[in-house]
mmCIF file of C-alpha atoms and ligand atoms in Angstrom:
data_model
loop_
_atom_site.group_PDB
_atom_site.id
_atom_site.type_symbol
_atom_site.label_atom_id
_atom_site.label_comp_id
_atom_site.label_asym_id
_atom_site.label_seq_id
_atom_site.Cartn_x
_atom_site.Cartn_y
_atom_site.Cartn_z
ATOM 1 C CA UNK S 1 -0.171 0.130 -0.192
ATOM 2 C CA UNK S 2 1.399 3.369 -1.068
ATOM 3 C CA UNK S 3 1.968 5.215 1.944
ATOM 4 C CA UNK S 4 0.132 8.764 3.376
ATOM 5 C CA UNK S 5 2.138 11.998 2.503
ATOM 6 C CA UNK S 6 2.711 14.333 4.929
ATOM 7 C CA UNK S 7 2.278 18.050 3.773
ATOM 8 C CA UNK S 8 4.167 20.315 6.722
ATOM 9 C CA UNK S 9 2.554 23.534 6.954
ATOM 10 C CA UNK S 10 5.137 26.122 8.418
ATOM 11 C CA UNK S 11 3.476 29.387 8.114
ATOM 12 C CA UNK S 12 3.100 29.922 11.791
ATOM 13 C CA UNK S 13 7.150 29.738 12.232
ATOM 14 C CA UNK S 14 6.465 33.537 10.020
ATOM 15 C CA UNK S 15 3.962 34.476 12.884
ATOM 16 C CA UNK S 16 6.698 34.342 15.429
ATOM 17 C CA UNK S 17 9.370 35.616 13.427
ATOM 18 C CA UNK S 18 6.896 38.395 12.403
ATOM 19 C CA UNK S 19 5.171 39.496 16.290
ATOM 20 C CA UNK S 20 9.167 41.046 16.876
ATOM 21 C CA UNK S 21 9.867 42.277 13.504
ATOM 22 C CA UNK S 22 13.023 40.146 13.432
ATOM 23 C CA UNK S 23 14.481 37.912 10.904
ATOM 24 C CA UNK S 24 14.244 34.863 13.452
ATOM 25 C CA UNK S 25 13.031 31.852 13.883
ATOM 26 C CA UNK S 26 13.444 31.337 9.875
ATOM 27 C CA UNK S 27 10.933 29.671 7.693
ATOM 28 C CA UNK S 28 13.248 28.717 4.814
ATOM 29 C CA UNK S 29 15.644 27.107 8.233
ATOM 30 C CA UNK S 30 11.987 25.179 9.394
ATOM 31 C CA UNK S 31 11.745 23.825 5.651
ATOM 32 C CA UNK S 32 15.096 22.661 5.391
ATOM 33 C CA UNK S 33 14.885 20.850 8.714
ATOM 34 C CA UNK S 34 11.121 19.223 7.901
ATOM 35 C CA UNK S 35 12.517 18.087 4.577
ATOM 36 C CA UNK S 36 15.487 16.697 5.987
ATOM 37 C CA UNK S 37 13.577 14.529 9.283
ATOM 38 C CA UNK S 38 10.888 13.429 6.314
ATOM 39 C CA UNK S 39 8.089 15.979 5.380
ATOM 40 C CA UNK S 40 6.962 14.832 2.450
ATOM 41 C CA UNK S 41 6.229 18.622 0.965
ATOM 42 C CA UNK S 42 6.197 21.941 2.493
ATOM 43 C CA UNK S 43 3.067 23.699 2.451
ATOM 44 C CA UNK S 44 3.064 27.763 2.559
ATOM 45 C CA UNK S 45 0.320 30.038 2.708
ATOM 46 C CA UNK S 46 1.119 33.800 1.245
ATOM 47 C CA UNK S 47 -1.942 35.985 2.074
ATOM 48 C CA UNK S 48 -2.907 38.899 0.937
ATOM 49 C CA UNK S 49 -1.760 40.620 4.136
ATOM 50 C CA UNK S 50 1.036 38.250 4.065
ATOM 51 C CA UNK S 51 0.192 38.683 7.944
ATOM 52 C CA UNK S 52 2.987 35.141 8.131
ATOM 53 C CA UNK S 53 4.568 34.183 4.992
ATOM 54 C CA UNK S 54 5.977 36.776 2.978
ATOM 55 C CA UNK S 55 7.300 36.826 -0.804
ATOM 56 C CA UNK S 56 10.719 36.415 0.038
ATOM 57 C CA UNK S 57 9.989 33.475 2.455
ATOM 58 C CA UNK S 58 8.647 32.230 -0.669
ATOM 59 C CA UNK S 59 11.605 32.835 -3.097
ATOM 60 C CA UNK S 60 13.545 30.909 -1.044
ATOM 61 C CA UNK S 61 11.919 28.350 -0.244
ATOM 62 C CA UNK S 62 10.419 27.181 -3.391
ATOM 63 C CA UNK S 63 14.643 27.914 -4.782
ATOM 64 C CA UNK S 64 16.250 25.818 -1.858
ATOM 65 C CA UNK S 65 12.935 22.708 -1.546
ATOM 66 C CA UNK S 66 14.048 19.459 -2.968
ATOM 67 C CA UNK S 67 10.645 17.990 -2.313
ATOM 68 C CA UNK S 68 7.634 19.699 -3.550
ATOM 69 C CA UNK S 69 6.195 23.179 -2.367
ATOM 70 C CA UNK S 70 2.639 23.330 -1.477
ATOM 71 C CA UNK S 71 1.660 26.930 -2.536
ATOM 72 C CA UNK S 72 -1.927 27.703 -1.008
ATOM 73 C CA UNK S 73 -3.147 31.049 -2.351
ATOM 74 C CA UNK S 74 -6.650 32.872 -2.713
ATOM 75 C CA UNK S 75 -8.383 32.836 -5.707
ATOM 76 C CA UNK S 76 -7.109 36.259 -6.831
ATOM 77 C CA UNK S 77 -5.210 38.313 -10.014
ATOM 78 C CA UNK S 78 -2.439 38.802 -7.511
ATOM 79 C CA UNK S 79 -2.141 34.785 -6.564
ATOM 80 C CA UNK S 80 -2.503 33.484 -9.850
ATOM 81 C CA UNK S 81 0.266 35.693 -10.935
ATOM 82 C CA UNK S 82 2.593 34.604 -8.127
ATOM 83 C CA UNK S 83 2.290 31.430 -8.505
ATOM 84 C CA UNK S 84 2.432 31.388 -12.080
ATOM 85 C CA UNK S 85 5.370 32.979 -11.490
ATOM 86 C CA UNK S 86 7.208 30.896 -9.085
ATOM 87 C CA UNK S 87 5.541 28.126 -10.658
ATOM 88 C CA UNK S 88 5.526 25.900 -7.196
ATOM 89 C CA UNK S 89 4.894 21.974 -8.210
ATOM 90 C CA UNK S 90 1.733 21.832 -5.711
ATOM 91 C CA UNK S 91 -0.562 24.511 -5.892
ATOM 92 C CA UNK S 92 -4.263 24.977 -3.050
ATOM 93 C CA UNK S 93 -7.069 26.768 -3.385
ATOM 94 C CA UNK S 94 -8.155 28.054 -0.558
ATOM 95 C CA UNK S 95 -11.217 31.028 0.314
ATOM 96 C CA UNK S 96 -9.786 33.820 2.367
ATOM 97 C CA UNK S 97 -11.211 36.578 4.754
ATOM 98 C CA UNK S 98 -9.328 39.305 5.844
ATOM 99 C CA UNK S 99 -10.612 39.191 9.494
ATOM 100 C CA UNK S 100 -10.221 35.549 10.038
ATOM 101 C CA UNK S 101 -7.652 33.961 12.234
ATOM 102 C CA UNK S 102 -7.289 30.811 10.079
ATOM 103 C CA UNK S 103 -9.181 29.777 6.946
ATOM 104 C CA UNK S 104 -12.754 29.952 8.366
ATOM 105 C CA UNK S 105 -13.990 26.883 5.827
ATOM 106 C CA UNK S 106 -14.141 25.513 2.300
ATOM 107 C CA UNK S 107 -14.055 27.071 -0.689
ATOM 108 C CA UNK S 108 -17.616 28.455 -2.243
ATOM 109 C CA UNK S 109 -17.636 26.999 -5.501
ATOM 110 C CA UNK S 110 -20.170 28.906 -6.521
ATOM 111 C CA UNK S 111 -18.529 32.351 -6.396
ATOM 112 C CA UNK S 112 -16.190 33.008 -9.170
ATOM 113 C CA UNK S 113 -16.551 29.902 -10.951
ATOM 114 C CA UNK S 114 -15.436 31.249 -14.192
ATOM 115 C CA UNK S 115 -12.416 32.946 -12.700
ATOM 116 C CA UNK S 116 -11.741 29.839 -10.461
ATOM 117 C CA UNK S 117 -11.538 27.517 -13.790
ATOM 118 C CA UNK S 118 -9.363 29.927 -15.550
ATOM 119 C CA UNK S 119 -6.950 29.546 -12.791
ATOM 120 C CA UNK S 120 -6.990 25.655 -12.596
ATOM 121 C CA UNK S 121 -6.072 25.918 -16.375
ATOM 122 C CA UNK S 122 -3.661 28.231 -16.582
ATOM 123 C CA UNK S 123 -1.840 26.888 -13.101
ATOM 124 C CA UNK S 124 -1.678 22.856 -14.637
ATOM 125 C CA UNK S 125 -0.969 24.262 -18.192
ATOM 126 C CA UNK S 126 2.735 25.457 -15.610
ATOM 127 C CA UNK S 127 2.737 22.471 -14.754
ATOM 128 C CA UNK S 128 1.315 23.042 -11.023
ATOM 129 C CA UNK S 129 -0.728 19.719 -9.932
ATOM 130 C CA UNK S 130 -3.751 21.708 -8.376
ATOM 131 C CA UNK S 131 -5.913 21.054 -5.120
ATOM 132 C CA UNK S 132 -9.234 23.093 -3.969
ATOM 133 C CA UNK S 133 -9.890 23.264 -0.182
ATOM 134 C CA UNK S 134 -13.370 22.431 0.325
ATOM 135 C CA UNK S 135 -15.715 21.166 3.000
ATOM 136 C CA UNK S 136 -17.043 17.859 3.240
ATOM 137 C CA UNK S 137 -19.687 17.207 1.059
ATOM 138 C CA UNK S 138 -20.594 15.206 -2.543
ATOM 139 C CA UNK S 139 -21.828 18.286 -4.361
ATOM 140 C CA UNK S 140 -18.544 20.118 -3.989
ATOM 141 C CA UNK S 141 -16.489 17.117 -4.861
ATOM 142 C CA UNK S 142 -18.312 16.925 -7.734
ATOM 143 C CA UNK S 143 -17.853 20.652 -8.953
ATOM 144 C CA UNK S 144 -14.196 20.223 -8.027
ATOM 145 C CA UNK S 145 -13.682 17.323 -10.711
ATOM 146 C CA UNK S 146 -15.882 19.846 -13.101
ATOM 147 C CA UNK S 147 -13.407 22.418 -12.403
ATOM 148 C CA UNK S 148 -10.340 20.080 -13.702
ATOM 149 C CA UNK S 149 -9.043 19.920 -10.175
ATOM 150 C CA UNK S 150 -6.191 17.198 -10.092
ATOM 151 C CA UNK S 151 -7.170 17.017 -6.441
ATOM 152 C CA UNK S 152 -9.434 17.954 -3.109
ATOM 153 C CA UNK S 153 -8.472 19.191 0.325
ATOM 154 C CA UNK S 154 -10.679 18.291 2.718
ATOM 155 C CA UNK S 155 -11.406 20.749 5.643
ATOM 156 C CA UNK S 156 -10.609 19.088 8.658
ATOM 157 C CA UNK S 157 -11.891 21.358 10.884
ATOM 158 C CA UNK S 158 -15.302 20.161 12.619
ATOM 159 C CA UNK S 159 -13.915 17.639 13.059
ATOM 160 C CA UNK S 160 -11.293 18.689 15.039
ATOM 161 C CA UNK S 161 -12.772 21.078 16.885
ATOM 162 C CA UNK S 162 -15.234 18.048 17.765
ATOM 163 C CA UNK S 163 -12.136 15.636 19.005
ATOM 164 C CA UNK S 164 -10.370 18.394 20.840
ATOM 165 C CA UNK S 165 -13.643 19.482 22.779
ATOM 166 C CA UNK S 166 -14.362 15.298 24.312
ATOM 167 C CA UNK S 167 -17.372 16.171 22.028
ATOM 168 C CA UNK S 168 -19.285 13.305 19.703
ATOM 169 C CA UNK S 169 -17.285 13.530 16.256
ATOM 170 C CA UNK S 170 -19.414 10.912 14.530
ATOM 171 C CA UNK S 171 -21.211 12.485 12.219
ATOM 172 C CA UNK S 172 -18.479 14.671 11.301
ATOM 173 C CA UNK S 173 -16.387 11.690 10.882
ATOM 174 C CA UNK S 174 -18.786 10.120 8.553
ATOM 175 C CA UNK S 175 -18.778 13.426 6.323
ATOM 176 C CA UNK S 176 -15.617 12.660 5.561
ATOM 177 C CA UNK S 177 -15.295 9.260 5.118
ATOM 178 C CA UNK S 178 -18.135 9.461 2.879
ATOM 179 C CA UNK S 179 -16.609 12.442 0.457
ATOM 180 C CA UNK S 180 -13.122 10.862 0.760
ATOM 181 C CA UNK S 181 -14.804 7.670 -0.923
ATOM 182 C CA UNK S 182 -16.705 9.594 -2.880
ATOM 183 C CA UNK S 183 -13.623 11.852 -3.766
ATOM 184 C CA UNK S 184 -12.167 8.752 -4.934
ATOM 185 C CA UNK S 185 -14.466 6.970 -7.235
ATOM 186 C CA UNK S 186 -14.602 9.644 -9.190
ATOM 187 C CA UNK S 187 -11.227 10.330 -9.631
ATOM 188 C CA UNK S 188 -9.537 12.551 -7.588
ATOM 189 C CA UNK S 189 -6.864 12.181 -5.305
ATOM 190 C CA UNK S 190 -7.810 13.556 -1.798
ATOM 191 C CA UNK S 191 -6.210 14.797 1.276
ATOM 192 C CA UNK S 192 -6.739 16.091 4.140
ATOM 193 C CA UNK S 193 -6.504 18.996 6.493
ATOM 194 C CA UNK S 194 -6.933 21.813 9.374
ATOM 195 C CA UNK S 195 -6.880 22.033 12.883
ATOM 196 C CA UNK S 196 -5.186 18.374 13.130
ATOM 197 C CA UNK S 197 -3.331 17.037 15.880
ATOM 198 C CA UNK S 198 -1.625 13.812 17.516
ATOM 199 C CA UNK S 199 -5.520 12.418 18.274
ATOM 200 C CA UNK S 200 -7.405 13.410 15.580
ATOM 201 C CA UNK S 201 -4.776 12.515 12.849
ATOM 202 C CA UNK S 202 -4.455 9.053 14.459
ATOM 203 C CA UNK S 203 -8.394 8.701 14.150
ATOM 204 C CA UNK S 204 -8.570 9.955 10.243
ATOM 205 C CA UNK S 205 -5.462 7.955 9.220
ATOM 206 C CA UNK S 206 -8.245 5.033 9.015
ATOM 207 C CA UNK S 207 -10.018 6.469 6.629
ATOM 208 C CA UNK S 208 -8.793 4.600 4.015
ATOM 209 C CA UNK S 209 -8.349 7.002 0.464
ATOM 210 C CA UNK S 210 -6.412 9.981 1.863
ATOM 211 C CA UNK S 211 -3.133 10.050 0.168
ATOM 212 C CA UNK S 212 -1.636 13.404 1.856
ATOM 213 C CA UNK S 213 -2.418 15.061 5.404
ATOM 214 C CA UNK S 214 -1.601 19.094 5.479
ATOM 215 C CA UNK S 215 -0.790 19.897 9.555
ATOM 216 C CA UNK S 216 0.990 23.064 10.778
ATOM 217 C CA UNK S 217 0.153 24.536 13.883
ATOM 218 C CA UNK S 218 -0.348 22.127 16.400
ATOM 219 C CA UNK S 219 2.925 20.574 14.598
ATOM 220 C CA UNK S 220 4.752 23.533 14.798
ATOM 221 C CA UNK S 221 3.229 24.234 18.438
ATOM 222 C CA UNK S 222 4.072 20.954 19.598
ATOM 223 C CA UNK S 223 8.321 21.419 18.543
ATOM 224 C CA UNK S 224 8.566 24.336 20.905
ATOM 225 C CA UNK S 225 8.517 21.445 23.792
ATOM 226 C CA UNK S 226 9.416 18.261 21.668
ATOM 227 C CA UNK S 227 11.776 20.120 18.673
ATOM 228 C CA UNK S 228 10.309 19.935 14.903
ATOM 229 C CA UNK S 229 12.148 16.370 14.007
ATOM 230 C CA UNK S 230 10.288 14.935 16.539
ATOM 231 C CA UNK S 231 6.438 16.664 16.390
ATOM 232 C CA UNK S 232 6.956 15.501 12.433
ATOM 233 C CA UNK S 233 8.211 12.150 13.570
ATOM 234 C CA UNK S 234 5.014 11.417 15.627
ATOM 235 C CA UNK S 235 3.185 12.241 12.976
ATOM 236 C CA UNK S 236 5.003 10.224 10.190
ATOM 237 C CA UNK S 237 4.137 7.513 12.393
ATOM 238 C CA UNK S 238 0.867 8.294 12.971
ATOM 239 C CA UNK S 239 -0.427 8.628 9.551
ATOM 240 C CA UNK S 240 1.784 6.020 7.832
HETATM 241 N N1 PXP N 315 -4.418 22.904 4.767
HETATM 242 C C1 PXP N 315 -5.150 24.275 4.554
HETATM 243 C C2 PXP N 315 -5.651 24.010 2.995
HETATM 244 C C3 PXP N 315 -4.788 25.388 5.136
HETATM 245 O O1 PXP N 315 -5.098 26.363 4.999
HETATM 246 C C4 PXP N 315 -4.060 25.286 6.189
HETATM 247 C C5 PXP N 315 -4.453 26.308 7.523
HETATM 248 O O2 PXP N 315 -3.003 27.691 6.769
HETATM 249 C C6 PXP N 315 -4.204 23.656 6.622
HETATM 250 C C7 PXP N 315 -4.555 22.549 5.827
HETATM 251 C C8 PXP N 315 -3.368 23.586 8.258
HETATM 252 O O3 PXP N 315 -4.010 23.794 9.541
HETATM 253 P P1 PXP N 315 -3.429 23.852 10.603
HETATM 254 O O4 PXP N 315 -1.874 25.192 10.393
HETATM 255 O O5 PXP N 315 -4.329 23.969 11.566
HETATM 256 O O6 PXP N 315 -2.993 22.664 11.169
#
């Protein structure tokens, strides 16, 4: 059986750096260390407000990585231009609201449909693998297929919150399981991410058909206590 890939999101290394306006801790250093410790890809989200990762991080990380860079972007003209210029191997299109603390839900695939189709077409032609970050429901998965995405990333935020709060997560897990099965059935590669901890990743790793997990906030937070190599190794062990 093919192993599940671990994408390590290093946005919050940049959050800590930016909190003091210094040059450290360096997201590039974190990306190189994560690569050395077994990350299968590195994820960065270049937000419109550059609140964590900035253009210079994108430049340095993209030119130094040997493993694929997964660039998360909103569906805007500015981000399309940047992604076309840097040609990251993977691009994940995400919704973005300026005031949100983090990506609050999946993409609204009824909105800017024509523009989304154009972005996907242009980025695929430019040799980037395209993923759409969506909620676990059949209707959005069908739309992602019609838009010609290569992959979908299922937003696991609701499920993870229920796990964190020790609440009943079965309904949410069932939605994710059905979404993963449906996505695979119609020929999409299925990923999962947002809010994952050791506990929620362990539960979701039992879902057949998820090819990639993208994990950031908890993994980087855990590194404060155990170090980045150990938190990556622990996640690799859990999701294998
Ligand atoms: N996947 C996507 C598409 C995201 O936008 C994020 C958050 O930036 C993540 C995964 C990682 O989420 P977290 O930082 O909560 O692990």
